[in-house]
mmCIF file of C-alpha atoms in Angstrom:
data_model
loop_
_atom_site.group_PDB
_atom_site.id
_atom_site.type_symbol
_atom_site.label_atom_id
_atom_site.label_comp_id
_atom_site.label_asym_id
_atom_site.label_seq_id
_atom_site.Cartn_x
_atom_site.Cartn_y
_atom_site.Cartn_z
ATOM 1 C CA UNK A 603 0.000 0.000 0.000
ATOM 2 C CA UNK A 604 1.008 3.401 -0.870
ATOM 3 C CA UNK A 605 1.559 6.186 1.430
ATOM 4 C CA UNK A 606 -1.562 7.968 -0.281
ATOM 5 C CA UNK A 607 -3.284 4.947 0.955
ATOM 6 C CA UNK A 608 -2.104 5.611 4.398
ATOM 7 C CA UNK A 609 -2.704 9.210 4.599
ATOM 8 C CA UNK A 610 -6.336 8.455 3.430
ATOM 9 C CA UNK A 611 -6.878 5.495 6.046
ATOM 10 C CA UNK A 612 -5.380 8.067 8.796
ATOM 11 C CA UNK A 613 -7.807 10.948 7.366
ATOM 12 C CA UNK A 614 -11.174 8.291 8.079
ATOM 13 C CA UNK A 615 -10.180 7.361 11.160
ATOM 14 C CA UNK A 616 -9.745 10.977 12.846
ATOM 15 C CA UNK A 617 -13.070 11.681 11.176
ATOM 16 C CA UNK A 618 -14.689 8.701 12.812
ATOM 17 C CA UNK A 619 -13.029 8.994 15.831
ATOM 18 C CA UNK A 620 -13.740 12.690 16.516
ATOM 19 C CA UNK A 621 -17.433 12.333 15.597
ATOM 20 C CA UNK A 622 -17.811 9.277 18.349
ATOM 21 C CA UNK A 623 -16.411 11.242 21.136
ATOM 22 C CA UNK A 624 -17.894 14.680 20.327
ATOM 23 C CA UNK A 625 -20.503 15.543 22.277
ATOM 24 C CA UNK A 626 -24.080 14.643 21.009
ATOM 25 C CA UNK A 627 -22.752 12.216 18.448
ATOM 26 C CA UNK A 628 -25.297 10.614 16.808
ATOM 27 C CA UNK A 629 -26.585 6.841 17.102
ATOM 28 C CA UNK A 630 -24.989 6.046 14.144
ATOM 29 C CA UNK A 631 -21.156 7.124 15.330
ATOM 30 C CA UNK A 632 -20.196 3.434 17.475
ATOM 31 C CA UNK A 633 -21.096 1.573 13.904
ATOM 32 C CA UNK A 634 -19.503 4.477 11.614
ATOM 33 C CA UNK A 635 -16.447 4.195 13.611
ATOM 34 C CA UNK A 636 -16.445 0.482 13.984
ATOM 35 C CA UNK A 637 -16.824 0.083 10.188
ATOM 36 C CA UNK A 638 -14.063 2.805 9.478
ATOM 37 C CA UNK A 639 -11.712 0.553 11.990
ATOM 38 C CA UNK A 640 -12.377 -2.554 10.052
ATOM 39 C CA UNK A 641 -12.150 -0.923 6.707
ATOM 40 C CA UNK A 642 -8.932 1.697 7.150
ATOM 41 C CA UNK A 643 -7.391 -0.599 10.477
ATOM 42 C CA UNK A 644 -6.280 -3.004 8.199
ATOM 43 C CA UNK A 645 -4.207 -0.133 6.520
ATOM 44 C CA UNK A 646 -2.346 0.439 9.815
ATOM 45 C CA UNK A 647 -0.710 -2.547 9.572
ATOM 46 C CA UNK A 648 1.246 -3.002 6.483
ATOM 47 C CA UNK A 649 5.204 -2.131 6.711
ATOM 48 C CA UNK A 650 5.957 1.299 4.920
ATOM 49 C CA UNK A 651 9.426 1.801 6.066
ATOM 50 C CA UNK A 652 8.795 5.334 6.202
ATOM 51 C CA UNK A 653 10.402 6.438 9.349
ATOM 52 C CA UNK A 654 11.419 4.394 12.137
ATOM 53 C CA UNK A 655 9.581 7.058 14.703
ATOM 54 C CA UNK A 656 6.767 7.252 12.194
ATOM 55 C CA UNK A 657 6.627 3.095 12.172
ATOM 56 C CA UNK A 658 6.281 3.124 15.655
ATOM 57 C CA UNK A 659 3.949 5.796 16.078
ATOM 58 C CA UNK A 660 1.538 3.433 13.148
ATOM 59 C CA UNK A 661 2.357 0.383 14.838
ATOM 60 C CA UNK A 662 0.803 1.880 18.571
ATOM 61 C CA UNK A 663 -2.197 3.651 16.073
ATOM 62 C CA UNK A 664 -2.844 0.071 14.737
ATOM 63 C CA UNK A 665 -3.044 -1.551 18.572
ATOM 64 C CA UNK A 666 -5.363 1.207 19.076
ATOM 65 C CA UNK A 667 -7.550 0.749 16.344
ATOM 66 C CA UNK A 668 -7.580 -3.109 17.143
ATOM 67 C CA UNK A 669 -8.250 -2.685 20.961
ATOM 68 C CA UNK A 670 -11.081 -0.009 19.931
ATOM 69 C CA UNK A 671 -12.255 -2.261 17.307
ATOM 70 C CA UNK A 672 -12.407 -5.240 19.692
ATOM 71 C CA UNK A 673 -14.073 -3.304 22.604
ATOM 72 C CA UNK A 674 -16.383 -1.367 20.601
ATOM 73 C CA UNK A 675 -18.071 -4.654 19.329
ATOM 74 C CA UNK A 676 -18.421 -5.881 22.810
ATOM 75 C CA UNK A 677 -20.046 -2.687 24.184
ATOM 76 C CA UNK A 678 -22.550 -2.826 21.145
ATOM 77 C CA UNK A 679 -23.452 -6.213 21.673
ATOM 78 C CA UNK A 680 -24.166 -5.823 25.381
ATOM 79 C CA UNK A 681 -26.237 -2.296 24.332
ATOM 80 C CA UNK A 682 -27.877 -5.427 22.081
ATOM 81 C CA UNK A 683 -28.869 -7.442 24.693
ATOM 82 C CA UNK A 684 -29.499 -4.937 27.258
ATOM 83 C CA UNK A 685 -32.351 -3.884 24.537
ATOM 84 C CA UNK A 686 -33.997 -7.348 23.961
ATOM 85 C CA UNK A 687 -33.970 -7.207 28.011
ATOM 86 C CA UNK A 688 -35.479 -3.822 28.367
ATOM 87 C CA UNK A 689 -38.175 -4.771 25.459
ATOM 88 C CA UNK A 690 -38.806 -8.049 26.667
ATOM 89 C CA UNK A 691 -39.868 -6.380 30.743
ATOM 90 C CA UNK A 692 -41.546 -3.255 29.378
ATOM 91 C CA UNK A 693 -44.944 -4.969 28.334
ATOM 92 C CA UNK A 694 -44.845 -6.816 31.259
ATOM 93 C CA UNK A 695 -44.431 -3.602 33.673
ATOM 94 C CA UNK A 696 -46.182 -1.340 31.356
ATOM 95 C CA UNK A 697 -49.836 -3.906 31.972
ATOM 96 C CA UNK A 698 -49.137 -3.951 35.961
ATOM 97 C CA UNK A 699 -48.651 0.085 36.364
ATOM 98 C CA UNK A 700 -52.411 0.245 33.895
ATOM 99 C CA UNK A 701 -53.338 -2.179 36.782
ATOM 100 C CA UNK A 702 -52.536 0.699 39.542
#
């Protein structure tokens, strides 16, 4: 891969990143940024023999990415099931307090 390639992976991941954390993201962020991780995260780890600092500095971006990546799924499959809970009590609850 090209160093193009690179700069364009970097670009879509500080995009993604910076609209998950800024305030009042949108619903959509955790899956744009997990899908940007998958897609560009891949282009973290190829060798470029650029730079050894620079080399380094991609090689701790790409444990980043994959630790995100990783823990990122697991929080939105535990927001999953914590809404097939929540759904599955709220008729339930919701016929006892017309009850009251």
């Amino acid at each position: 891969m090209e160093v193009d390639g690179l700069v364009t992976a970097l670009e879509r991941i500080e995009h993604a990143t910076r609209d998950f954390v800024r305030p009042g993201h949108t619903a959509e962020s955790p899956a744009a940024l997990l899908g940007v991780l998958a897609e560009c995260g891949r282009a973290l780890g190829h060798p470029y023999a650029i730079d050894p600092g620079l080399d380094d500095a991609r090689n701790e971006a790409s444990r980043h990415c994959a630790v995100v990546q990783e823990n990122l799924s697991a929080v939105m499959e535990e927001v999953r099931r914590l809404n097939v809970t929540v759904s599955g009590l709220l008729p339930s609850l919701v016929r006892i307090a017309d009850r009251e």
